[in-house]
Short mmCIF file of N, CA and C in Angstrom, two decimals:
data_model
loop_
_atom_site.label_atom_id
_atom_site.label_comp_id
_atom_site.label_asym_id
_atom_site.label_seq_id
_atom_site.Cartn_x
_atom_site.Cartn_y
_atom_site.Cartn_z
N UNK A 1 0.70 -21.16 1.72
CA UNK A 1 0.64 -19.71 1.86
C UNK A 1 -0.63 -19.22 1.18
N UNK A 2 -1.79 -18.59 1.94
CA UNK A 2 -2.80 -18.36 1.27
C UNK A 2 -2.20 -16.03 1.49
N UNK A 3 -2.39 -15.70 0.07
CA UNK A 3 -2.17 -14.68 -0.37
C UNK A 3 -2.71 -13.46 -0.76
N UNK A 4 -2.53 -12.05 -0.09
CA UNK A 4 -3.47 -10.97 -0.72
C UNK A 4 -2.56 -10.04 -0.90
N UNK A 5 -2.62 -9.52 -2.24
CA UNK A 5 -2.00 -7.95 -2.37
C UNK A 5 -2.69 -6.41 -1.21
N UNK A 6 -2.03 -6.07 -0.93
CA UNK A 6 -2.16 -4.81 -0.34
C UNK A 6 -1.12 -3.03 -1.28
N UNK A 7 -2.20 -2.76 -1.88
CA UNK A 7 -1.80 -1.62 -2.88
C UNK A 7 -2.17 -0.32 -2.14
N UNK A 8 -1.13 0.44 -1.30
CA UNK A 8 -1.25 1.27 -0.59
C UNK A 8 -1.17 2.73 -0.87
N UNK A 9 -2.65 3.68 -0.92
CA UNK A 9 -2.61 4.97 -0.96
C UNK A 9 -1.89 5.41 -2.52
N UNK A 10 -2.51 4.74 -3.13
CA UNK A 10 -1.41 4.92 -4.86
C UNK A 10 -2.38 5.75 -5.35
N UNK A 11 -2.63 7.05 -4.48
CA UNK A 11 -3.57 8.19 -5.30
C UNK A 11 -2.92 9.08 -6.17
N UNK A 12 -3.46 10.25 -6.54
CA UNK A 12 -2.82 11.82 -6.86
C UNK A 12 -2.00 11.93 -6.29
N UNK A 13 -2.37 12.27 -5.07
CA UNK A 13 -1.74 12.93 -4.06
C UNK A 13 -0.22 12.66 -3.88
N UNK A 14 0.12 11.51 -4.40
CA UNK A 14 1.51 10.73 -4.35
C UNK A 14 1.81 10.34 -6.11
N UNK A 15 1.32 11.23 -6.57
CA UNK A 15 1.70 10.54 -8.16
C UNK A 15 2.98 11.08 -8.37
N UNK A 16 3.92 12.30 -8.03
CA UNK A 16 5.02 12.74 -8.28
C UNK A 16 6.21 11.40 -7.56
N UNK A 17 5.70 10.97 -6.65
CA UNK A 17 6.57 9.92 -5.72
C UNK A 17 6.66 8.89 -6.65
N UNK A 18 5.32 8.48 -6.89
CA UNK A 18 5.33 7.08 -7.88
C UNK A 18 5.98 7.24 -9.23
N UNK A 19 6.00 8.27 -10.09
CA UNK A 19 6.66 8.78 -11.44
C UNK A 19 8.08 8.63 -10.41
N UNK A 20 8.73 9.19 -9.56
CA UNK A 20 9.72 9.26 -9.51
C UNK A 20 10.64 7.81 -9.61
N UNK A 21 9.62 7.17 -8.83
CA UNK A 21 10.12 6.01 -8.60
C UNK A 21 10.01 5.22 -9.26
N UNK A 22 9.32 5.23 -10.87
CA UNK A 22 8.87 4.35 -11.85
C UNK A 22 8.17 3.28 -11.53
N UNK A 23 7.38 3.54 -10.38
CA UNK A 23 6.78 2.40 -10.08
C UNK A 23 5.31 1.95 -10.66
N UNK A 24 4.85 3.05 -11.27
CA UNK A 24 3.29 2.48 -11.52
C UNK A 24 3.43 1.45 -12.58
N UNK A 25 4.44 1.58 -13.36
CA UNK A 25 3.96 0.05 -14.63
C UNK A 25 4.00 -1.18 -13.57
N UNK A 26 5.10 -1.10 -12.99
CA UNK A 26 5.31 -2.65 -12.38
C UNK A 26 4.36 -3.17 -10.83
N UNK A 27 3.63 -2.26 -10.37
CA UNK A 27 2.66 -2.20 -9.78
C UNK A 27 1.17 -2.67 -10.57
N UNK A 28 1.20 -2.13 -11.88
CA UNK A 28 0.00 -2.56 -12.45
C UNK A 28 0.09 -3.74 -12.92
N UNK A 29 1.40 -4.10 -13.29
CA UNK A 29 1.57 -5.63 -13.94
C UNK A 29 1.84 -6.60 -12.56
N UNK A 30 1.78 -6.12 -11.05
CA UNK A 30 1.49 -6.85 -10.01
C UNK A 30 -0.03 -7.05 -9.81
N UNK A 31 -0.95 -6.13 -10.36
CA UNK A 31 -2.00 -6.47 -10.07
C UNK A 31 -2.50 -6.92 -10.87
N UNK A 32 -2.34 -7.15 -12.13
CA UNK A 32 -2.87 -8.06 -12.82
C UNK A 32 -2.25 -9.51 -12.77
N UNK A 33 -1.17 -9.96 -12.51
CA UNK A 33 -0.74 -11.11 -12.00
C UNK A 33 -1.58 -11.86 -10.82
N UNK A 34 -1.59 -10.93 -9.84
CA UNK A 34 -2.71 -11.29 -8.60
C UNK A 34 -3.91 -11.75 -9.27
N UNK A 35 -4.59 -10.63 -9.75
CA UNK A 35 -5.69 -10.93 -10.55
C UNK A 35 -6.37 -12.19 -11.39
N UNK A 36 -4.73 -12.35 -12.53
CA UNK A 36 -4.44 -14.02 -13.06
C UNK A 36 -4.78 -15.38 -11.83
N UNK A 37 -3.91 -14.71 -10.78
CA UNK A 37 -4.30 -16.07 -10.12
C UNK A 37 -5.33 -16.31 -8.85
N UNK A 38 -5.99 -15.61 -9.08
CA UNK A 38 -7.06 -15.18 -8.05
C UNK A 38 -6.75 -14.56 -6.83
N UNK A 39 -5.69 -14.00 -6.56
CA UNK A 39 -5.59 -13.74 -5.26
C UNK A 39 -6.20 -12.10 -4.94
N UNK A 40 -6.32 -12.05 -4.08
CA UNK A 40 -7.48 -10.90 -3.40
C UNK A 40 -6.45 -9.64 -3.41
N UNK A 41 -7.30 -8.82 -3.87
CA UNK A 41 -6.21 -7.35 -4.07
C UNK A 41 -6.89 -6.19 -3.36
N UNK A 42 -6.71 -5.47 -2.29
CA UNK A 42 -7.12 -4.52 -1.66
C UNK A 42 -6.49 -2.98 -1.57
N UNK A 43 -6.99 -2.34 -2.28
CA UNK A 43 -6.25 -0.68 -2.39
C UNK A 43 -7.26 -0.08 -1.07
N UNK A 44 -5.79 0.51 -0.41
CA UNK A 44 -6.09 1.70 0.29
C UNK A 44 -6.54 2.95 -0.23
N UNK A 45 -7.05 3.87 0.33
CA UNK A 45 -7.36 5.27 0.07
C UNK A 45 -7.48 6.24 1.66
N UNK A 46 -6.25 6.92 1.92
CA UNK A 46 -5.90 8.00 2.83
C UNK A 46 -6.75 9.12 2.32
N UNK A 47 -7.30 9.20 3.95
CA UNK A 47 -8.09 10.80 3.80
C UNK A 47 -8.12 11.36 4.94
N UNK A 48 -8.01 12.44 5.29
CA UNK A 48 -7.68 13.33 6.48
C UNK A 48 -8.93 13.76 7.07
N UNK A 49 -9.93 13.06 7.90
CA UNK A 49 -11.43 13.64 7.94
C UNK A 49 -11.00 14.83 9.41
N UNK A 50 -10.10 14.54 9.89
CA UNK A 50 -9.87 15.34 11.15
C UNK A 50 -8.86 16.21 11.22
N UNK A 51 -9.31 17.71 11.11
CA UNK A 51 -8.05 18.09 11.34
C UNK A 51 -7.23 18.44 12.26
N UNK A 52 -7.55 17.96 13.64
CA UNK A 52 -6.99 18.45 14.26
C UNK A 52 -6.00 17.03 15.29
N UNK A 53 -6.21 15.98 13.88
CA UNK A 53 -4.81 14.88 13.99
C UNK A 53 -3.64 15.53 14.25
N UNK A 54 -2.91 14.53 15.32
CA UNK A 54 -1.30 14.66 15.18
C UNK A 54 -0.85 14.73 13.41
N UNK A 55 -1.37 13.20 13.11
CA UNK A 55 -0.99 13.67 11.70
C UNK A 55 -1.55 14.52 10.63
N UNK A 56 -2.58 15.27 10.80
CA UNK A 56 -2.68 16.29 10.09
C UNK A 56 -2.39 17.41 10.31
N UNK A 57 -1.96 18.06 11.51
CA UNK A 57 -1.52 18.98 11.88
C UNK A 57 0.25 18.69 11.65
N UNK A 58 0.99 17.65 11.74
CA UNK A 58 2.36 17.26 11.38
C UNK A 58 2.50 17.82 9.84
N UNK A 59 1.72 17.43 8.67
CA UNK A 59 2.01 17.51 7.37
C UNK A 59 1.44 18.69 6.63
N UNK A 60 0.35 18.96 7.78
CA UNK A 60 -0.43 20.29 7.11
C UNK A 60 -1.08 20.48 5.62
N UNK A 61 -1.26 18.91 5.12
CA UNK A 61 -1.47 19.02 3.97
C UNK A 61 -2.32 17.87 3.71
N UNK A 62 -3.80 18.54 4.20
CA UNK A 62 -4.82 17.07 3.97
C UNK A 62 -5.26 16.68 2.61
N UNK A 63 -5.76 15.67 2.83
CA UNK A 63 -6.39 14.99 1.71
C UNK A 63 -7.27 14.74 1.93
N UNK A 64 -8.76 15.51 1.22
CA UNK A 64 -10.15 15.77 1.17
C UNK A 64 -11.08 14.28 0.29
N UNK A 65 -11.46 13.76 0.96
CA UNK A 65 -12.30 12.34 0.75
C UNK A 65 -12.77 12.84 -0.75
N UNK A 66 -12.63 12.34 -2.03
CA UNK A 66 -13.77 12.76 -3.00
C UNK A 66 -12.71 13.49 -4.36
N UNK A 67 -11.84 14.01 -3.33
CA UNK A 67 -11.06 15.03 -4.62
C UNK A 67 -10.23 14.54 -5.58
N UNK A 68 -10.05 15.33 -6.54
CA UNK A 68 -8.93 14.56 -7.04
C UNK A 68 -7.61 14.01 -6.55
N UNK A 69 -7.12 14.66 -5.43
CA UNK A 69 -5.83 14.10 -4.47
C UNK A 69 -5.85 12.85 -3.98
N UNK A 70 -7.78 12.59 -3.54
CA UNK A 70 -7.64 11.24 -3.07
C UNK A 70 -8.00 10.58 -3.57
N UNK A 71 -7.82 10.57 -5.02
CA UNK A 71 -8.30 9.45 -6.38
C UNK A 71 -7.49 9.06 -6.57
N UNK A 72 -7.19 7.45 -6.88
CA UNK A 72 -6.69 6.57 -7.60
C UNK A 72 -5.97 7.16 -8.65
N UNK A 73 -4.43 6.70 -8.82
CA UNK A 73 -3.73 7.10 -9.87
C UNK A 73 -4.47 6.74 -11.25
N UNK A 74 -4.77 7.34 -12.14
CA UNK A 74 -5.21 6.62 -13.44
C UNK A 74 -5.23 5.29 -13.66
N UNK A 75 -3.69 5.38 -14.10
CA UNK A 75 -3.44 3.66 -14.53
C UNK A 75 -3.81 2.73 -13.46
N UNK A 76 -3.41 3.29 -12.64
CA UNK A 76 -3.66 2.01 -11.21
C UNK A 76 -5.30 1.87 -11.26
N UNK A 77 -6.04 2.74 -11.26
CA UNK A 77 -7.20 2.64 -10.92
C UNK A 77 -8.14 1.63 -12.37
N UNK A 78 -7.40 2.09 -13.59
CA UNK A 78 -7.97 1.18 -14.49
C UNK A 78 -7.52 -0.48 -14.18
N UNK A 79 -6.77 -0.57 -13.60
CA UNK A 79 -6.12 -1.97 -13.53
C UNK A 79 -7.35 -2.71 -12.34
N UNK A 80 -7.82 -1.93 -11.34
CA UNK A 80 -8.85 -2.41 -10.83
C UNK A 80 -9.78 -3.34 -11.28
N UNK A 81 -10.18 -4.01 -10.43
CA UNK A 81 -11.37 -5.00 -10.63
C UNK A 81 -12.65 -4.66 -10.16
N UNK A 82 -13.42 -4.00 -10.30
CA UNK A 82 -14.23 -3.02 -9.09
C UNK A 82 -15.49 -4.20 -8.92
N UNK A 83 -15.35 -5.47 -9.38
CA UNK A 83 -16.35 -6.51 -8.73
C UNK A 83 -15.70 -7.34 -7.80
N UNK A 84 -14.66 -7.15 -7.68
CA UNK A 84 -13.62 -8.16 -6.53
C UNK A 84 -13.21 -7.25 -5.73
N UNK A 85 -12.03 -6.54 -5.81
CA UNK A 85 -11.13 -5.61 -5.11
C UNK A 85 -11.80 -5.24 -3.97
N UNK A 86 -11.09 -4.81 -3.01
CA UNK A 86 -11.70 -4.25 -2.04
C UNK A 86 -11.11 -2.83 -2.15
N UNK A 87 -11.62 -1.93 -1.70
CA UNK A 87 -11.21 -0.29 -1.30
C UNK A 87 -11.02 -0.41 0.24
N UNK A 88 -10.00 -0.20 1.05
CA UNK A 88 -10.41 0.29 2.42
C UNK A 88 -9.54 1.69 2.61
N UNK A 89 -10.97 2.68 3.27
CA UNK A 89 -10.51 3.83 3.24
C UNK A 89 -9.47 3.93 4.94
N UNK A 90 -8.71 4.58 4.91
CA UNK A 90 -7.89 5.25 6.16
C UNK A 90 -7.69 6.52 6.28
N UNK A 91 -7.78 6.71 7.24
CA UNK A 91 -7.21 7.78 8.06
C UNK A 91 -6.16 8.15 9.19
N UNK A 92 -5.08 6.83 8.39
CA UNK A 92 -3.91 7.03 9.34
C UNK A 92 -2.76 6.51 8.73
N UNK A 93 -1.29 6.36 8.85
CA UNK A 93 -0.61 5.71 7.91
C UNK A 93 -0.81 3.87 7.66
N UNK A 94 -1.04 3.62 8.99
CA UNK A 94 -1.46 2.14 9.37
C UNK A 94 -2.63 1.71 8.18
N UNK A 95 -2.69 0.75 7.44
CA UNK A 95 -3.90 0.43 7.21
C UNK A 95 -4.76 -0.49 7.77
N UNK A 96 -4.05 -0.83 8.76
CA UNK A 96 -5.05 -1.59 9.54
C UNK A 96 -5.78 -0.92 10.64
N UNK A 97 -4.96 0.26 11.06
CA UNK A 97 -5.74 1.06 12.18
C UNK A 97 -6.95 1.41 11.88
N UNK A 98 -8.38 0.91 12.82
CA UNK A 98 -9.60 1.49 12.65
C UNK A 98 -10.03 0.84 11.30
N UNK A 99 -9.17 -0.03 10.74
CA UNK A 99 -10.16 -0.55 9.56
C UNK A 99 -10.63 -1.88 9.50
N UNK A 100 -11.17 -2.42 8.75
CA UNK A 100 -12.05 -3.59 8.40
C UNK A 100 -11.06 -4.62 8.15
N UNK A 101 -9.84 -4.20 7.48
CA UNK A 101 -8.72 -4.41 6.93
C UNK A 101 -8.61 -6.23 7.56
N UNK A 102 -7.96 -5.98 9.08
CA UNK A 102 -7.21 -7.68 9.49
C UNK A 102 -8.44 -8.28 9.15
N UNK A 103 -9.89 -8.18 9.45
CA UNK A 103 -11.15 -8.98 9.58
C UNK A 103 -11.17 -9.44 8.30
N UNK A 104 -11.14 -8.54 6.98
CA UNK A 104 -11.55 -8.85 6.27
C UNK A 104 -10.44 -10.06 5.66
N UNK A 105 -8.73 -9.71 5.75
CA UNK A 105 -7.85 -10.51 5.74
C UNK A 105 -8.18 -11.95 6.00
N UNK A 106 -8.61 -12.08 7.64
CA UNK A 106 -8.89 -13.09 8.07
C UNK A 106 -9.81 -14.24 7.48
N UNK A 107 -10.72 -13.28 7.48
CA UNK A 107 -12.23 -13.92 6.80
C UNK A 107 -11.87 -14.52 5.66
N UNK A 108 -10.78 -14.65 4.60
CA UNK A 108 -10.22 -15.17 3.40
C UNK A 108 -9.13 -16.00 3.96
N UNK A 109 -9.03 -15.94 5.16
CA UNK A 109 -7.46 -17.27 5.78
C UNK A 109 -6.58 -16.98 4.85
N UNK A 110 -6.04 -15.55 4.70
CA UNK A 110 -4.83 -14.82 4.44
C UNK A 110 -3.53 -15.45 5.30
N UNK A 111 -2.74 -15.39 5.36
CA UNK A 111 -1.65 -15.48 6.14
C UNK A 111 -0.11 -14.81 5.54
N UNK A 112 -0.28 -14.00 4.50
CA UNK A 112 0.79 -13.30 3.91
C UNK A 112 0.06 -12.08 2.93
N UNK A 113 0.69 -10.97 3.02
CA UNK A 113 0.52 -10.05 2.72
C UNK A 113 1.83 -9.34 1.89
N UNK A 114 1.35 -8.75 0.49
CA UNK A 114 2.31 -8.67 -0.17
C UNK A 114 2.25 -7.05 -0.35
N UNK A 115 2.96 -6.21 0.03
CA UNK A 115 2.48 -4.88 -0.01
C UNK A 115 3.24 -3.87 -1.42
N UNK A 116 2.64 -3.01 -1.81
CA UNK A 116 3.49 -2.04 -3.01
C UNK A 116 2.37 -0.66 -2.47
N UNK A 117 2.94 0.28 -3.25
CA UNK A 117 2.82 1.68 -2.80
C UNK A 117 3.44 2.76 -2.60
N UNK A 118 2.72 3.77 -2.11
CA UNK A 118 3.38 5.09 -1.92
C UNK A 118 3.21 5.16 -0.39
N UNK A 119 3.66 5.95 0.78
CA UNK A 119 5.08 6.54 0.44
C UNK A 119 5.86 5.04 0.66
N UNK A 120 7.23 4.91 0.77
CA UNK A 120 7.65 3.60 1.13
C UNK A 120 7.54 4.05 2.34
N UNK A 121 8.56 5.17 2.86
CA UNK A 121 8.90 5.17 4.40
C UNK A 121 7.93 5.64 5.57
N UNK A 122 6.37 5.66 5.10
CA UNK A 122 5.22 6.19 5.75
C UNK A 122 4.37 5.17 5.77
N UNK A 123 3.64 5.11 5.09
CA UNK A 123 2.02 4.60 5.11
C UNK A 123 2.70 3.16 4.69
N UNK A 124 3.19 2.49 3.74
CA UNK A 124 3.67 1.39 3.20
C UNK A 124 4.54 0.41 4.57
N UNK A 125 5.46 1.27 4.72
CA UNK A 125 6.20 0.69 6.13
C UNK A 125 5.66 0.27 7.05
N UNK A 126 4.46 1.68 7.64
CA UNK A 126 3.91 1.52 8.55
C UNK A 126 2.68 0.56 8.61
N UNK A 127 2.06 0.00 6.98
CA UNK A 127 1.27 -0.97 7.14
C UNK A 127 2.14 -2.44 7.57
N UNK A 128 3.13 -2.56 6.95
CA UNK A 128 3.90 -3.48 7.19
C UNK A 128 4.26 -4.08 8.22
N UNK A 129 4.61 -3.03 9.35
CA UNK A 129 4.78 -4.15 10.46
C UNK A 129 3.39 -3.75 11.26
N UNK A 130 2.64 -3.46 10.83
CA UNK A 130 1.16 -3.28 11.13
C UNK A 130 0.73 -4.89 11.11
N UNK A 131 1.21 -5.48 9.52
CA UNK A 131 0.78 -6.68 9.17
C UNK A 131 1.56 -7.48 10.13
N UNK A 132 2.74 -7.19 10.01
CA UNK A 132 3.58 -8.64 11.08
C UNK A 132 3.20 -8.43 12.39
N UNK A 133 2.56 -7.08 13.09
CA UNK A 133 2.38 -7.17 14.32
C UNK A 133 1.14 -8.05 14.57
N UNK A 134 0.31 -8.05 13.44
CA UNK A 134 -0.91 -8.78 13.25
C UNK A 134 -0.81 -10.25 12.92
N UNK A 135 0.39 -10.65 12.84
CA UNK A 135 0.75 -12.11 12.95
C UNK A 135 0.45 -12.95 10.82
N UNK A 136 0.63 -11.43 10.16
CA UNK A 136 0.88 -11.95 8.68
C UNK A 136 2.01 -12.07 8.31
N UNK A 137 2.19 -12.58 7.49
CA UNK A 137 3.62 -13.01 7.23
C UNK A 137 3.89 -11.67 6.09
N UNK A 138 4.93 -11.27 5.62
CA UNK A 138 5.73 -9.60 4.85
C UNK A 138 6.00 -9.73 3.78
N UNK A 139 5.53 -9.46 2.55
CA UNK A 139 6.34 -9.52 1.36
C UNK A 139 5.89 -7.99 0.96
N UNK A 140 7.21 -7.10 1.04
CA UNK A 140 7.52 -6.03 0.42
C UNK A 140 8.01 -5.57 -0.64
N UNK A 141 7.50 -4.95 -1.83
CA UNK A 141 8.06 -5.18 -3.26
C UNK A 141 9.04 -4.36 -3.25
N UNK A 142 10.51 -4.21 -3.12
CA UNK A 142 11.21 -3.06 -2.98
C UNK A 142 10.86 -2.01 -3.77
N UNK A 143 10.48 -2.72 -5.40
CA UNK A 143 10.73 -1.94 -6.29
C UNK A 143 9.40 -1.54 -6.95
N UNK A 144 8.20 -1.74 -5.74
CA UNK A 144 7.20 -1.71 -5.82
C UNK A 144 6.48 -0.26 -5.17
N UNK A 145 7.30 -0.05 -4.28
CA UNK A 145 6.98 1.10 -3.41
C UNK A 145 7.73 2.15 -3.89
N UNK A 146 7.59 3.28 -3.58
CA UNK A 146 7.98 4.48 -3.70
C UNK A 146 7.90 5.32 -2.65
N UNK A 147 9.06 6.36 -2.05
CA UNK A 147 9.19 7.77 -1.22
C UNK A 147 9.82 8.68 -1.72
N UNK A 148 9.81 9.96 -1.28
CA UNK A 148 9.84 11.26 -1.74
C UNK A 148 11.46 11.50 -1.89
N UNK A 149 11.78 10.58 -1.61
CA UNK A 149 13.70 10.72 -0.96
C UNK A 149 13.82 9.27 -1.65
N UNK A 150 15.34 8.91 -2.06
CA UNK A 150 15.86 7.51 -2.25
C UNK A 150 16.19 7.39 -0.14
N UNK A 151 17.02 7.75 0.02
CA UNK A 151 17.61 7.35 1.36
C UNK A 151 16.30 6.73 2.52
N UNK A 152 15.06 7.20 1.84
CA UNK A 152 14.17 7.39 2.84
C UNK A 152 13.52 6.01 2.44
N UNK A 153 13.73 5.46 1.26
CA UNK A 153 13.26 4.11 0.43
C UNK A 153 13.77 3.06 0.94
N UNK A 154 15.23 3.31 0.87
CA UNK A 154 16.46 2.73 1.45
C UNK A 154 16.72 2.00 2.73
N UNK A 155 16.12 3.57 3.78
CA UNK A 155 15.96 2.75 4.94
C UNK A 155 15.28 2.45 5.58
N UNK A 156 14.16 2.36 4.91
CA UNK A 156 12.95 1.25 4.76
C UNK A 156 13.02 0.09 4.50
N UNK A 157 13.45 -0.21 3.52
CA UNK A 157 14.07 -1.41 2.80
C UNK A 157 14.95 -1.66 3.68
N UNK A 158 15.89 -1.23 4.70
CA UNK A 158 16.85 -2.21 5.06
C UNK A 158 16.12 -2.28 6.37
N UNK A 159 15.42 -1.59 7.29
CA UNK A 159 14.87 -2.13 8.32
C UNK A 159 13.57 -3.07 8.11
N UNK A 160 12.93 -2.91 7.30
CA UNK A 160 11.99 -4.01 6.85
C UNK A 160 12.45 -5.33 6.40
N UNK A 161 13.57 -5.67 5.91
CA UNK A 161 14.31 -6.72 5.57
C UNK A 161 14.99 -7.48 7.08
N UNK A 162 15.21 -6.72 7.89
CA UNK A 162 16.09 -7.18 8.93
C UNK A 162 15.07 -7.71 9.75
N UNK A 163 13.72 -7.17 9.94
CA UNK A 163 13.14 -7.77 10.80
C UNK A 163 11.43 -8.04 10.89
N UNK A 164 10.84 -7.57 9.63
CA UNK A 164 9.68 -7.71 9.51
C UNK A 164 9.26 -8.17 8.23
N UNK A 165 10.29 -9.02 7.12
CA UNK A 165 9.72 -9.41 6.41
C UNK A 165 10.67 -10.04 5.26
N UNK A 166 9.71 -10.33 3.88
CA UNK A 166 10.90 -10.33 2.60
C UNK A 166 10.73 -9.39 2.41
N UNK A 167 11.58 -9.21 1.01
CA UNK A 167 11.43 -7.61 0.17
C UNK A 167 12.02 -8.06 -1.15
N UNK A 168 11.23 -9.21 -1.91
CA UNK A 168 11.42 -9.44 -2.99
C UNK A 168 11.14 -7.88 -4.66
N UNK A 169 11.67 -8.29 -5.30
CA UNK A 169 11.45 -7.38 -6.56
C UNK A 169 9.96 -7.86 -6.78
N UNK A 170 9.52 -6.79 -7.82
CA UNK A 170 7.88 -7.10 -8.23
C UNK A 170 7.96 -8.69 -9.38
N UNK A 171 9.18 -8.22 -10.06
CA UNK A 171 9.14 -9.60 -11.16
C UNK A 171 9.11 -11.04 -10.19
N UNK A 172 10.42 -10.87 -8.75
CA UNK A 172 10.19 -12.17 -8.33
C UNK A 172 9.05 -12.62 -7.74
N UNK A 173 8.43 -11.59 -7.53
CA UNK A 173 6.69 -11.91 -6.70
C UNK A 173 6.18 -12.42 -7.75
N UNK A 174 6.26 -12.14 -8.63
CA UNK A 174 5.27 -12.16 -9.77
C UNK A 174 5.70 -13.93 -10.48
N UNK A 175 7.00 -14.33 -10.12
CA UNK A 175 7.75 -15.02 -10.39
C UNK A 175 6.93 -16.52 -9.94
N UNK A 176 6.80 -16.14 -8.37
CA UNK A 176 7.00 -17.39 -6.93
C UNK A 176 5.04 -17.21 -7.22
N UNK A 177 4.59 -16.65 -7.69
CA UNK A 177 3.06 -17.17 -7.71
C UNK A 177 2.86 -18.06 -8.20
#
């Protein structure tokens, strides 16, 4: 199994989701584990350059390239490696849509993708079977991700389990490296 973290959209803009969900310690102690063992860690960053997207016109609530909304949570962002890491920016929930993203995957003979983030039931999900449609194999941190709702976490977690992946805890990821 050759391995890359995928740390999705863990800006401002979603810091009330991530506090809710207590997820930023155990997200940062996923990326420094990765880190420990060399494996390649890539944070997203969502930004709304168009407004006249389905999805920006759906949420009505963009996120301006530069601002503080679309900055890196603190802690997360100190945990960075900014001589390794990759940034890939998006503009859609997919992170692979329109991005560099599978190529760059490829180009490292990735074949599993371990995802954490905000929201679970949006951008996180939707990278997810983004990745399995892309023929990577799924590891979803349940307790890695975060959404605005439990139910909405929930049933994420149970349709992502049934058919697009694992959905180990962050300790057992952190565990099986």
């Amino acid at each position: 199994m050759k391995l890359a973290l995928l740390v999705i959209d863990m800006q401002n803009s979603f810091e009330l989701q991530a506090a809710a969900g207590k997820i930023v310690p155990r997200v940062v102690k996923v990326i420094q584990a990765c880190h420990d063992k060399h494996i390649p860690v890539f944070f997203s960053q969502h930004h709304d350059p168009d407004r006249n997207s389905v999805l920006n016109k759906f949420w009505n609530n963009p996120i301006d390239r530069g601002t503080h909304q679309w900055q890196l949570i603190p802690d997360v962002e100190k945990s960075m490696d900014h001589e390794k890491d990759v940034i890939i920016e998006k503009c859609r929930n997919d992170a692979f849509h329109q991005t560099p993203l599978k190529g760059q995957l490829l180009a490292l003979k990735v074949d599993t993708v371990a995802i954490v983030g905000c929201l679970t039931n949006l951008c996180c999900e939707n990278t997810a079977r983004a990745a399995h449609d892309n023929d990577f194999n799924v590891l979803f941190l349940k307790d890695g991700n975060a959404a605005s709702k439990k139910e909405y976490h929930k049933a994420s977690i149970m349709n992502l389990e049934y058919g697009f992946g694992k959905v180990p805890t962050c300790q057992e990821f952190i565990d099986m490296l």
